[in-house]
Structure formats: structure tokens, C-alpha cells
CSV table of C-alpha atoms in Angstrom, one decimal:
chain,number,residue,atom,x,y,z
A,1,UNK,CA,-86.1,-95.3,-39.0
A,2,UNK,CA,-86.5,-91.9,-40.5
A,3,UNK,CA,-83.7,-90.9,-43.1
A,4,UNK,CA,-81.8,-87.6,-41.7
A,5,UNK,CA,-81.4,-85.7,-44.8
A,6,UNK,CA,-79.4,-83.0,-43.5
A,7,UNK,CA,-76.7,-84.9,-41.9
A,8,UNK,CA,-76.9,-87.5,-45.3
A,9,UNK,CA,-76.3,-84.4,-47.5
A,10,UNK,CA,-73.3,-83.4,-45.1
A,11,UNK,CA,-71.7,-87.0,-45.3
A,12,UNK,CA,-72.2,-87.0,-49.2
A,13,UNK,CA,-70.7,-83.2,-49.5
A,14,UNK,CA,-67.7,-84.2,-47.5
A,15,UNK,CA,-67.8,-88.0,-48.6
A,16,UNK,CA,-67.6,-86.3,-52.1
A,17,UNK,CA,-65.4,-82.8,-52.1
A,18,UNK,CA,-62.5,-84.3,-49.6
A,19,UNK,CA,-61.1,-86.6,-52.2
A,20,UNK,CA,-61.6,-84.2,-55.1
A,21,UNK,CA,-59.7,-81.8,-52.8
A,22,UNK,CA,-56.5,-84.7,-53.0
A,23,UNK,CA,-57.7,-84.2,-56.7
A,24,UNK,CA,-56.7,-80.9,-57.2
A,25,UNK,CA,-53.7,-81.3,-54.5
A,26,UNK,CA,-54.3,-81.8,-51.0
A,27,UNK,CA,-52.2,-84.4,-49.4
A,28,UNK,CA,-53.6,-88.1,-49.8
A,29,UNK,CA,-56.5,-88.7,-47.8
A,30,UNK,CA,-56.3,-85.3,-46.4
A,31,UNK,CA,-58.8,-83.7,-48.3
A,32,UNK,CA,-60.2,-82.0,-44.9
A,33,UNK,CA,-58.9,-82.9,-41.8
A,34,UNK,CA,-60.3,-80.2,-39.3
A,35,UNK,CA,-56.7,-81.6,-36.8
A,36,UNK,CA,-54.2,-81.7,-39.4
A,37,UNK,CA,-55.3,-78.1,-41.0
A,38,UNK,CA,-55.5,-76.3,-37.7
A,39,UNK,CA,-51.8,-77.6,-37.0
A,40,UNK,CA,-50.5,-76.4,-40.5
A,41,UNK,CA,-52.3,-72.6,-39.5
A,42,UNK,CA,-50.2,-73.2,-36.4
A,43,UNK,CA,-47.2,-73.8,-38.4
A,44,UNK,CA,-48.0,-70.7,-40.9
A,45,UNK,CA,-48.3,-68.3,-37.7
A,46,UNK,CA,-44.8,-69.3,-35.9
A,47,UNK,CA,-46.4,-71.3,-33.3
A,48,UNK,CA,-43.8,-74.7,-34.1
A,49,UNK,CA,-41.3,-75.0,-36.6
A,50,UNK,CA,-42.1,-78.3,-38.1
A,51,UNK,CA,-41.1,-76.9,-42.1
A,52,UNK,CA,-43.4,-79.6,-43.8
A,53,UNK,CA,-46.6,-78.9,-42.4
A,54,UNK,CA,-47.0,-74.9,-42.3
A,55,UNK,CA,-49.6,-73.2,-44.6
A,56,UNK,CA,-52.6,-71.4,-43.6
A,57,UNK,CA,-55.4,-73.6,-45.0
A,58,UNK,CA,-58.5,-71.9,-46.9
A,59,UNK,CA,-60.8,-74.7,-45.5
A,60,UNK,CA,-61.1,-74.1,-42.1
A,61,UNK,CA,-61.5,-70.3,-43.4
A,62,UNK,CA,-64.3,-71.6,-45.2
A,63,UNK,CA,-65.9,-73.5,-42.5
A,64,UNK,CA,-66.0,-70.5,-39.9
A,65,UNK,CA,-67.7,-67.9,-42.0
A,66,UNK,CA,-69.5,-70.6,-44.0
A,67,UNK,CA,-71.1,-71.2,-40.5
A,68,UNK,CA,-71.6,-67.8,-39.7
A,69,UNK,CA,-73.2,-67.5,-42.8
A,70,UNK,CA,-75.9,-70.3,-42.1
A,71,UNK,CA,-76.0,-68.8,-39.0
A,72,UNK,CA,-77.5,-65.7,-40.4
A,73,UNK,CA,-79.6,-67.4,-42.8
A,74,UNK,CA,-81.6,-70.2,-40.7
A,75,UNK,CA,-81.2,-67.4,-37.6
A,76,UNK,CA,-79.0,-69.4,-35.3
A,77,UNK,CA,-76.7,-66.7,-34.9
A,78,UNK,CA,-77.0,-66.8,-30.8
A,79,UNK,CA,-73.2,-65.6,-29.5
A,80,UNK,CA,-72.8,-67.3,-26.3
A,81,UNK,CA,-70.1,-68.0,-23.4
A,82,UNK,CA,-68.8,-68.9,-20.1
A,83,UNK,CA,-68.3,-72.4,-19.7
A,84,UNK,CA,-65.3,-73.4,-18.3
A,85,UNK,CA,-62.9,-71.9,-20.8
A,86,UNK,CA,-59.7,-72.8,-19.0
A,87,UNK,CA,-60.9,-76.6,-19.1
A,88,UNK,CA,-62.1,-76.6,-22.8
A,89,UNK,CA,-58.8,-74.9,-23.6
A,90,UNK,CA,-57.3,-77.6,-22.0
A,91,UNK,CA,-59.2,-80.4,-23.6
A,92,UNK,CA,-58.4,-78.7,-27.0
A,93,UNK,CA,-54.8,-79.2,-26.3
A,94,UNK,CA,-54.8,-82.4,-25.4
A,95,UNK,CA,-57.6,-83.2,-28.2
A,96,UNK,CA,-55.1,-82.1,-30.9
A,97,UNK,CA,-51.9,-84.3,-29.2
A,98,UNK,CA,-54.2,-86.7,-29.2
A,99,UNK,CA,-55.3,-86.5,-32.8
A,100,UNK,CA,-51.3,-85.8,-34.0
A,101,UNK,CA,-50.6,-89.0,-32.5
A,102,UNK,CA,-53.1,-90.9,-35.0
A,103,UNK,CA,-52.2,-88.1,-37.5
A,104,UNK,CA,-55.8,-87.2,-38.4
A,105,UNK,CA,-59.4,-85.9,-36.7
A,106,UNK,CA,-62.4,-88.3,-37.0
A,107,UNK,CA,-63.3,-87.0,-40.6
A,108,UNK,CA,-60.0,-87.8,-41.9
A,109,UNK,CA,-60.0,-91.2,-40.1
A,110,UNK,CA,-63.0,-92.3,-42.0
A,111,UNK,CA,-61.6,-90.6,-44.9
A,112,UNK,CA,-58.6,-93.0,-45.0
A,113,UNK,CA,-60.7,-95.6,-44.3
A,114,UNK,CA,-63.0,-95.0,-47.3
A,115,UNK,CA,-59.7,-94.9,-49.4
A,116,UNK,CA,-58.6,-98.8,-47.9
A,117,UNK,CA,-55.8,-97.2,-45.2
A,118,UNK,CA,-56.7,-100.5,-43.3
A,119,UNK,CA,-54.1,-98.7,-40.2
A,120,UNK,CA,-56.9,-96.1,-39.2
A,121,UNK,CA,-59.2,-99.4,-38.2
A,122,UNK,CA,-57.8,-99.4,-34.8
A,123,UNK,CA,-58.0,-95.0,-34.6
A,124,UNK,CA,-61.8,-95.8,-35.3
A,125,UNK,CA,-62.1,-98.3,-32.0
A,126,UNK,CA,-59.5,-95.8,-30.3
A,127,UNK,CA,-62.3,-92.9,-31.1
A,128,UNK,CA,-65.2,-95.1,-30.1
A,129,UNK,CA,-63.3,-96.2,-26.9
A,130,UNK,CA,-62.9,-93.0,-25.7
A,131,UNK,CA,-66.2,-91.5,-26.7
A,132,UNK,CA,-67.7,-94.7,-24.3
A,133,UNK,CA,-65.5,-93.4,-21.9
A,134,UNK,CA,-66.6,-89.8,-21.8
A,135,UNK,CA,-70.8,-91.5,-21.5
A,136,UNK,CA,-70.0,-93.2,-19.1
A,137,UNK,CA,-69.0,-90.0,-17.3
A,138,UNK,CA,-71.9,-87.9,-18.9
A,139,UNK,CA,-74.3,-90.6,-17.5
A,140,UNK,CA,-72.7,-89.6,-14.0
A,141,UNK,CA,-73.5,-86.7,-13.9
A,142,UNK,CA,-70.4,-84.7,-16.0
A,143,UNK,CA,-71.4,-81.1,-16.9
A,144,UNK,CA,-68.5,-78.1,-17.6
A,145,UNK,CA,-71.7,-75.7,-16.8
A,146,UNK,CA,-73.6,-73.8,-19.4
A,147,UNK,CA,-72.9,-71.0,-21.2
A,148,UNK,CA,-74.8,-67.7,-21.3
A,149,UNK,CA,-76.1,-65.6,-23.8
A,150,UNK,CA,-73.1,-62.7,-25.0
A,151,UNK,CA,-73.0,-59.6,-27.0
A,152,UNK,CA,-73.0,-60.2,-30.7
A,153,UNK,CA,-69.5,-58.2,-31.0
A,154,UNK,CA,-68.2,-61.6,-29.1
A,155,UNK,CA,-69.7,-63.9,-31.2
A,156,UNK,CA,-67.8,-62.1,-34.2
A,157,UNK,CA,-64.2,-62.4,-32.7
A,158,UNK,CA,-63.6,-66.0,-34.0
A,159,UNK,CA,-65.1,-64.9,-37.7
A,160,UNK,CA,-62.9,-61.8,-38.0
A,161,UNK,CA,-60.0,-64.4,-36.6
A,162,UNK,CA,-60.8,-66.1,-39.9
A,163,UNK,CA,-60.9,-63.4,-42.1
A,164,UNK,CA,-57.6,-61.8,-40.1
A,165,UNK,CA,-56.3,-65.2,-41.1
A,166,UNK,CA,-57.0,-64.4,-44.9
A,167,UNK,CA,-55.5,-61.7,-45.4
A,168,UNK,CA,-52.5,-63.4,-43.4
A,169,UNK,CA,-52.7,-65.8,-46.3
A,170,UNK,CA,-52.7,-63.2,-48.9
A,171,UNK,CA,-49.8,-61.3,-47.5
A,172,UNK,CA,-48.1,-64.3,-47.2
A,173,UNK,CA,-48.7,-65.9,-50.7
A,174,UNK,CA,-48.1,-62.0,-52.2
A,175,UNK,CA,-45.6,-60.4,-50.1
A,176,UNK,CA,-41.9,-60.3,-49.5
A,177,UNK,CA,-40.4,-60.6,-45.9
A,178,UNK,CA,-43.5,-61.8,-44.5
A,179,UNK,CA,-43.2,-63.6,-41.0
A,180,UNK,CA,-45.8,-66.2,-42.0
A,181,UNK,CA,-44.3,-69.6,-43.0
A,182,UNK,CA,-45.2,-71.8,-45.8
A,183,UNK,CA,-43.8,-75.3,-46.8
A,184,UNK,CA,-41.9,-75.8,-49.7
A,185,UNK,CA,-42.0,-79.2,-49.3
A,186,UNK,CA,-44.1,-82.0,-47.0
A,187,UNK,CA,-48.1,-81.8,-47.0
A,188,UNK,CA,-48.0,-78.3,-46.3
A,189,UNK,CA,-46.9,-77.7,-49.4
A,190,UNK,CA,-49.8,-79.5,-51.0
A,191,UNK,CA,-52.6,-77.5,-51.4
A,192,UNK,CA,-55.6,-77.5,-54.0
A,193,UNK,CA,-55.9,-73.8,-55.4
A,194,UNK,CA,-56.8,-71.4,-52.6
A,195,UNK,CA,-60.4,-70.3,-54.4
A,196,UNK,CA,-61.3,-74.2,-54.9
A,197,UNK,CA,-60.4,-74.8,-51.2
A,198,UNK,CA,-62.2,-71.6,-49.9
A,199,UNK,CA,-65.2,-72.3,-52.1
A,200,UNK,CA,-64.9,-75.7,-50.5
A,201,UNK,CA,-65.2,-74.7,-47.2
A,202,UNK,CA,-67.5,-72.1,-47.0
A,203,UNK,CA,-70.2,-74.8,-48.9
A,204,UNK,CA,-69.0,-77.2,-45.9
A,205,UNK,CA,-69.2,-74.9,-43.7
A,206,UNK,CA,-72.9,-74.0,-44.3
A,207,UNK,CA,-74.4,-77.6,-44.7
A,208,UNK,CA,-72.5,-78.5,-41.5
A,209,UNK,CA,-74.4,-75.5,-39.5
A,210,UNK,CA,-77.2,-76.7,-40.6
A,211,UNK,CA,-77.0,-80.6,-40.5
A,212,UNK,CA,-75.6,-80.6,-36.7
A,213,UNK,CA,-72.8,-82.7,-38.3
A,214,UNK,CA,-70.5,-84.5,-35.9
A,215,UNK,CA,-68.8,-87.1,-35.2
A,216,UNK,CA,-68.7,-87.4,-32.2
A,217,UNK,CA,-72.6,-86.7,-31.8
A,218,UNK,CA,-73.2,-89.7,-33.8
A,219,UNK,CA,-72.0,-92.2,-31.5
A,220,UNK,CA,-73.1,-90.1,-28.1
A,221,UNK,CA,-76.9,-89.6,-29.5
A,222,UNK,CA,-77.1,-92.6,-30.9
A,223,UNK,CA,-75.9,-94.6,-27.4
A,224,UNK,CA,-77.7,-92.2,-25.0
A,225,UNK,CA,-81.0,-91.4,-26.9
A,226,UNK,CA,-81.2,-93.7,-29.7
A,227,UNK,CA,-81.4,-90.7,-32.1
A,228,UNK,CA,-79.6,-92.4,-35.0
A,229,UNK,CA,-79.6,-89.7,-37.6
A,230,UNK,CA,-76.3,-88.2,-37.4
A,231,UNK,CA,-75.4,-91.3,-37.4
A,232,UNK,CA,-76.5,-91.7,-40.4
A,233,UNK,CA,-74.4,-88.9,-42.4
A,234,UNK,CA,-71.3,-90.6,-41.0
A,235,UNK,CA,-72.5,-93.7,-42.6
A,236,UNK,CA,-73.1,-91.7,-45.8
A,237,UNK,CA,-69.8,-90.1,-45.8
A,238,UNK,CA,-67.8,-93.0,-45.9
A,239,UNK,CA,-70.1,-94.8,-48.5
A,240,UNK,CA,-69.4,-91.3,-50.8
A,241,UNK,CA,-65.3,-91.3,-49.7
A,242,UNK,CA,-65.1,-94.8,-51.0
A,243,UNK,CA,-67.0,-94.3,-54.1
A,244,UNK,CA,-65.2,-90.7,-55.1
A,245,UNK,CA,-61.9,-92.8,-54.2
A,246,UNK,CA,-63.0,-95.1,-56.1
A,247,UNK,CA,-63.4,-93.0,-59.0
A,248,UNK,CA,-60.5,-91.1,-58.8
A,249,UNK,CA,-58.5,-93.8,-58.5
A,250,UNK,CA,-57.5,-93.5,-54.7
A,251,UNK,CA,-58.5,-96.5,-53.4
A,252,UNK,CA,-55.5,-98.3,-52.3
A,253,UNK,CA,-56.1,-100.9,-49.7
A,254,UNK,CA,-53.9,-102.0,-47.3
A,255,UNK,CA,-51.6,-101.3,-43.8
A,256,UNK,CA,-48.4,-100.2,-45.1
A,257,UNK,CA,-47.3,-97.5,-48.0
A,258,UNK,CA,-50.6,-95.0,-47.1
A,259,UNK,CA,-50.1,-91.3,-46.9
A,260,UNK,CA,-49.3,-89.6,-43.9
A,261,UNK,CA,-49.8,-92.7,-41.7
A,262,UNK,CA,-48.8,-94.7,-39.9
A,263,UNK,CA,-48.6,-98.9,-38.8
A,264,UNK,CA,-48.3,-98.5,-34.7
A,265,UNK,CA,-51.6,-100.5,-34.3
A,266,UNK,CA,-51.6,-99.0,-30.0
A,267,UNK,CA,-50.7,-96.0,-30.5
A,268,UNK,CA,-53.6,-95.5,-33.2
A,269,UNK,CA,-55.9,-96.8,-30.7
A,270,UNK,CA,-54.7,-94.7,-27.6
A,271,UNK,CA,-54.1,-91.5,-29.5
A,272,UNK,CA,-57.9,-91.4,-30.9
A,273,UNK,CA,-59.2,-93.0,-27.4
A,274,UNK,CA,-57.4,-89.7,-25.8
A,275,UNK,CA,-59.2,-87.9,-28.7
A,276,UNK,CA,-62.3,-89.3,-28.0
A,277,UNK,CA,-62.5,-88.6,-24.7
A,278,UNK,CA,-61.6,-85.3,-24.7
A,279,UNK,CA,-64.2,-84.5,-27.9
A,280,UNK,CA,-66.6,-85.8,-25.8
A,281,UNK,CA,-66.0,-83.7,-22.6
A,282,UNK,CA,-65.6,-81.0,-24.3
A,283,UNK,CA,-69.3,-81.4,-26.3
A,284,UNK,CA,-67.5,-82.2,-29.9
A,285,UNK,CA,-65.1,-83.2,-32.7
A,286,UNK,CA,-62.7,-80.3,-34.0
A,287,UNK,CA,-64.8,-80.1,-37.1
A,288,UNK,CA,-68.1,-79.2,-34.9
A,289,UNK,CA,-66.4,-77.2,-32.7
A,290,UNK,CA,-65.0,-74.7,-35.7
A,291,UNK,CA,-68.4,-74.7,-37.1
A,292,UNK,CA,-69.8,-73.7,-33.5
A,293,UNK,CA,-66.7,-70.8,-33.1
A,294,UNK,CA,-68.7,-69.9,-36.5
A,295,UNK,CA,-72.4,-69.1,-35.1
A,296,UNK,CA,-70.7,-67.1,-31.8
A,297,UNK,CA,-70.2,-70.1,-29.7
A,298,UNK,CA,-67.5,-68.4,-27.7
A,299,UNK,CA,-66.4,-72.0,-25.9
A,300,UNK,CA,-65.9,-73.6,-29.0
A,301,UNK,CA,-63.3,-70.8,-30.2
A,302,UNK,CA,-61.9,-71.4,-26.6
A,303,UNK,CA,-61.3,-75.6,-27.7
A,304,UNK,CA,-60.0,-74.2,-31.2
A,305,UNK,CA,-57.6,-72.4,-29.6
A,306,UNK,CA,-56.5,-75.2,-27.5
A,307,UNK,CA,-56.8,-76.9,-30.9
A,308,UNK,CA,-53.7,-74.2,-32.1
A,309,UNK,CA,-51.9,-74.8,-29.2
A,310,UNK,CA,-51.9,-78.2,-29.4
A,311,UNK,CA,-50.8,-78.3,-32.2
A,312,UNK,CA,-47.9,-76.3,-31.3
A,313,UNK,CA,-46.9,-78.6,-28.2
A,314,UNK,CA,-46.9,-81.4,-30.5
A,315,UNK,CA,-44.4,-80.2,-33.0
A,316,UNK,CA,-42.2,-78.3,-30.6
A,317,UNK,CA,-41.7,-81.4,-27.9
A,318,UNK,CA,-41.6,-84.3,-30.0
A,319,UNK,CA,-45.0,-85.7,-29.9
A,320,UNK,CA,-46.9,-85.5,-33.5
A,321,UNK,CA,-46.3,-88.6,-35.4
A,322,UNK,CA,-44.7,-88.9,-38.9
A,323,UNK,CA,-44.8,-91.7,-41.5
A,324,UNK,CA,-41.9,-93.2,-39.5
A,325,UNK,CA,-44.0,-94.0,-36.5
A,326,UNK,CA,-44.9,-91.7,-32.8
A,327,UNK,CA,-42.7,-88.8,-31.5
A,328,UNK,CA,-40.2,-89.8,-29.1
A,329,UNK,CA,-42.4,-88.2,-26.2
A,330,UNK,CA,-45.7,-89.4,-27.3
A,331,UNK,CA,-46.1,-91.5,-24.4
A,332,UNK,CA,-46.0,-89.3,-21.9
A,333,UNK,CA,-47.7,-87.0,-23.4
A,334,UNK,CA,-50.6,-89.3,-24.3
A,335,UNK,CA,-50.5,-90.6,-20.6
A,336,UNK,CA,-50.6,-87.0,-19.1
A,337,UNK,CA,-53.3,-86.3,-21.4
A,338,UNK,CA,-55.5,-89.1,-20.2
A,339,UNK,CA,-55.2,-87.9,-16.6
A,340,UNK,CA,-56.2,-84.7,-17.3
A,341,UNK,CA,-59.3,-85.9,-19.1
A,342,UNK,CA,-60.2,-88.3,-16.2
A,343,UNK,CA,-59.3,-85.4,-13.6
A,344,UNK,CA,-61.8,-83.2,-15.1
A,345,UNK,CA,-64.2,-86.3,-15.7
A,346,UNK,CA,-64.7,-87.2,-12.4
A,347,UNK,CA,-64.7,-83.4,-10.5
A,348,UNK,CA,-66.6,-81.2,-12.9
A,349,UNK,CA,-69.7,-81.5,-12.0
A,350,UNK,CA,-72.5,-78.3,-12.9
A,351,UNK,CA,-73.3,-76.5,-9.4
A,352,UNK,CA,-76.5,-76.0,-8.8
A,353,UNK,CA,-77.9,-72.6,-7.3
């Protein structure tokens, strides 16, 4: 087996700089969580009114233009839509319920791992569950259509979303009487120092364009083509997590007193199977699909917004989890959320001409 640099570098880089974001004040095991920091933007811009989790996060900044950047540089800059946006908007909705549920996307699940949260063992056979589920469909014959080639103005919405979101941030952080929200208390109000975080991302956000890196690619290639080398950068970002956690002294092993978790052993498992199923539909994780919005991908900005919208459903109806266990409405949610994926599963098929 050949060794996949790329993706190993992009497991090491996050393996390495999501703790030492905790280090300089992240919330535990949430040093980048591509889920958890979309719903705090959400928060920041009005969308729910959850007070604890509402900043605008310098991250995910980092990780569109860090893309677009690498775009530019290795000349994968190719703005592109048109493929089913109404279903991947969809799918991003019920992605991020999905992912609010466990309380985490798949980097931050193996980031708890790494750091000993024994309760995110059953998101990671929630996640592969549902990615399973989504082959199985894939094998059958799924397809939401392809894309086509755009104008390069449309593959620059999503980054000047980003850097509309900065200055958002700024006004915020500066201003008086601003209508964007920030915590004062909760995990939004833990944040490492915006330039750290920003710097953070935009390195991220660079090796990630260029490594492919995703998580939910690494199961999918793996299973369907026995292309193992994403795979691989997973592997090497939880050995890095464990040994940063490690070193900072992070590692705390264990099912009960973890950050920002949570001990409902089902409702780990269904929330990252609904997860996992729609990531895979949809052609992604959230972290890929903000580094795709990044190089012009115009259906992956669709998902993110589904993402923000999620997000906002979650906090607004009672169906993002706390410490304290699911929302009250989880269920239904979750079960709604699995029909839809299944709906779409089974009937889109790509037409041919």
C-alpha cells in the first residue's frame, strides 16, 4: 500500500492544531468542528437564539478562502453548478440536525475520541452505518446529476460570503449596537484569539484543497474502489489528536464528565447514521463541502447553507442536544430526517439524454 502524503499531512495538521486550538481556548475537544462552528455563525447572524453558542468563528473563514487560495495555486479554481440545489439544501439541513443530535461533525467525533470521550464510539458506528447506507444506494444507481461549468463571478459568491462574514466579525467584536450576537457565556464564548484561529484555518483550508480530505471519502473509496489513502489521513489524524492531547494534557478517558457531550448511547448512533447518510448523498462531510464552496463549487455552498439552516431548526424547535442529553423533539426530527434521505435515495436517479 502506497502512503498518501497529502491526506497524512492533512490528518497530522488537524490531528495537531485542533487541540492546540482548545489550547489557546476553544471549547474542549472542539478545536474545529466544521457542524458545531457553522451553528455558532448561525447564532452570530440571528438565525436561533440559543445565547451559549453564537460567535462568528474565524475557522471556517479560514477554510473557504484558504481553499480558494489553493484553488488558485494548484489551478483548481473551476466554479461549477446545477445539481439538485433544492435536495442538497435539504440534505444540509438534515445533515446538521443530524450532527447537533451527536453534538459534533466527523472531525470532531474523532477528535473526542483521540482525547478518550469513550461516548462518541457509538457516533463513529452511527457515521459508518449511515455512510453503508448511502453505498448501498450509490451502488444502485443514486446520482443528484452533475454539475456544469459557471461563470467565475459564481464561484466567488461563497468566498466574499466569508470575507462579508469578517468584517461581520469585526463590527461585531468593535462596534456598539451591532445586531450580531456573541456569547458571554457557553462554548460560544470560548474562542482561541481570532488571528490564531484565522491563521488556523486558512493553513487548513489550503492542505485540505489539496489533500481531497474527507471523511466521508475515506470509508466510500475505500469500500467501493479499495483506494485506501484518504483513509489513511483519518488514521493519521486521530494518531496526532491523541498524541497533542496527550501532551497537552487533554486526554481524559471515559463516558461521563466529557465536554459538550453527551451519554445517550442510540441517539449518538442514529444522529451520526442520519449524518452519514445524508454526507454521503450529498457527495461529503461538512468540512469538504466548505472547502469545495471554497474552489467555486456552487453545490457545496448550496449544502453549507443547508448546513446554516440547520443549524437554526435545531436551536429554534428543540432538537440540538446539550450536556443534559437530546432536545425534546429530536426524535421526530431525526425520524423525519431519515425519510427524507431514503426518499431522495431511492428516486433520484441521473436522467440520461
Amino acid at each position: 500500500m502506497r502512503l498518501a502524503i497529502w491526506p497524512i499531512l492533512a490528518g497530522i495538521a488537524l490531528g495537531v492544531l485542533a487541540p492546540v486550538l482548545v489550547y489557546f481556548g476553544n471549547p474542549g475537544n472542539m478545536g474545529m468542528c466544521a457542524a458545531c462552528f457553522t451553528r455558532d455563525i448561525a447564532g452570530a447572524l440571528n438565525l436561533h437564539q440559543a445565547g451559549i453558542v453564537q460567535y462568528i468563528r474565524p475557522e471556517v473563514i479560514g477554510l473557504i478562502l484558504g481553499a480558494l487560495l489553493a484553488s488558485f495555486l494548484f489551478r483548481e479554481f473551476r466554479p461549477r453548478v446545477g445539481s439538485a440545489p433544492i435536495v442538497r439544501f435539504g440534505l444540509g439541513i438534515f445533515a446538521m440536525i443530524g450532527a447537533l443530535v451527536f453534538l459534533g461533525c466527523p472531525w470532531r467525533m474523532w477528535l473526542r475520541l483521540s482525547a478518550g470521550d469513550w461516548t462518541a464510539i457509538a457516533g463513529v458506528f452511527g457515521l459508518i452505518f449511515g455512510i453503508f447506507i448511502g453505498i448501498f444506494f450509490l451502488k444502485r444507481g443514486f446520482s443528484l446529476g452533475r454539475n456544469r461549468p459557471a461563470s467565475k463571478i459564481v464561484g466567488f459568491v461563497f468566498p466574499l460570503f466569508a470575507l462579508g462574514l469578517l468584517g461581520l466579525l469585526f463590527w461585531g467584536l468593535t462596534g456598539e449596537n451591532t445586531p450580531i450576537k456573541f456569547s458571554t457565556k457557553g462554548p460560544g464564548s470560548m474562542h482561541a484569539p481570532l488571528i490564531i484561529s484565522l491563521v488556523a484555518g486558512l493553513f487548513l483550508g489550503i492542505i485540505f484543497q489539496k489533500s481531497r480530505f474527507c471523511m466521508i471519502a475515506a470509508v466510500r473509496d475505500t469500500i467501493l474502489m479499495r483506494d485506501t489513502h484518504i483513509l489513511q489521513g483519518v488514521i493519521a489524524l486521530v494518531v496526532a489528536a491523541f498524541i497533542t492531547n496527550l501532551a497537552l494534557g487533554f486526554f481524559n478517558p471515559g463516558f461521563s464528565g466529557q465536554p459538550i457531550a453527551h451519554n445517550d448511547t442510540l441517539w449518538n448512533f442514529l444522529g451520526m447514521a442520519l449524518a452519514g447518510i445524508a454526507f454521503t448523498l450529498a457527495g461529503g462531510c461538512p468540512g469538504r463541502q466548505i472547502i469545495l464552496s471554497g474552489e467555486g463549487d456552487g453545490d457545496a455552498a448550496v449544502f453549507v447553507l443547508g448546513l446554516l439552516v440547520g443549524a437554526a431548526f435545531a436551536h429554534n424547535f428543540g432538537l440540538a442536544s446539550s450536556p443534559a442529553g437530546i432536545g425534546a423533539n429530536a426524535p421526530m426530527a431525526v425520524l423525519v430526517g431519515f425519510i427524507f434521505c431514503l426518499l431522495v435515495a431511492v428516486f433520484a436517479r441521473e436522467k440520461r439524454s
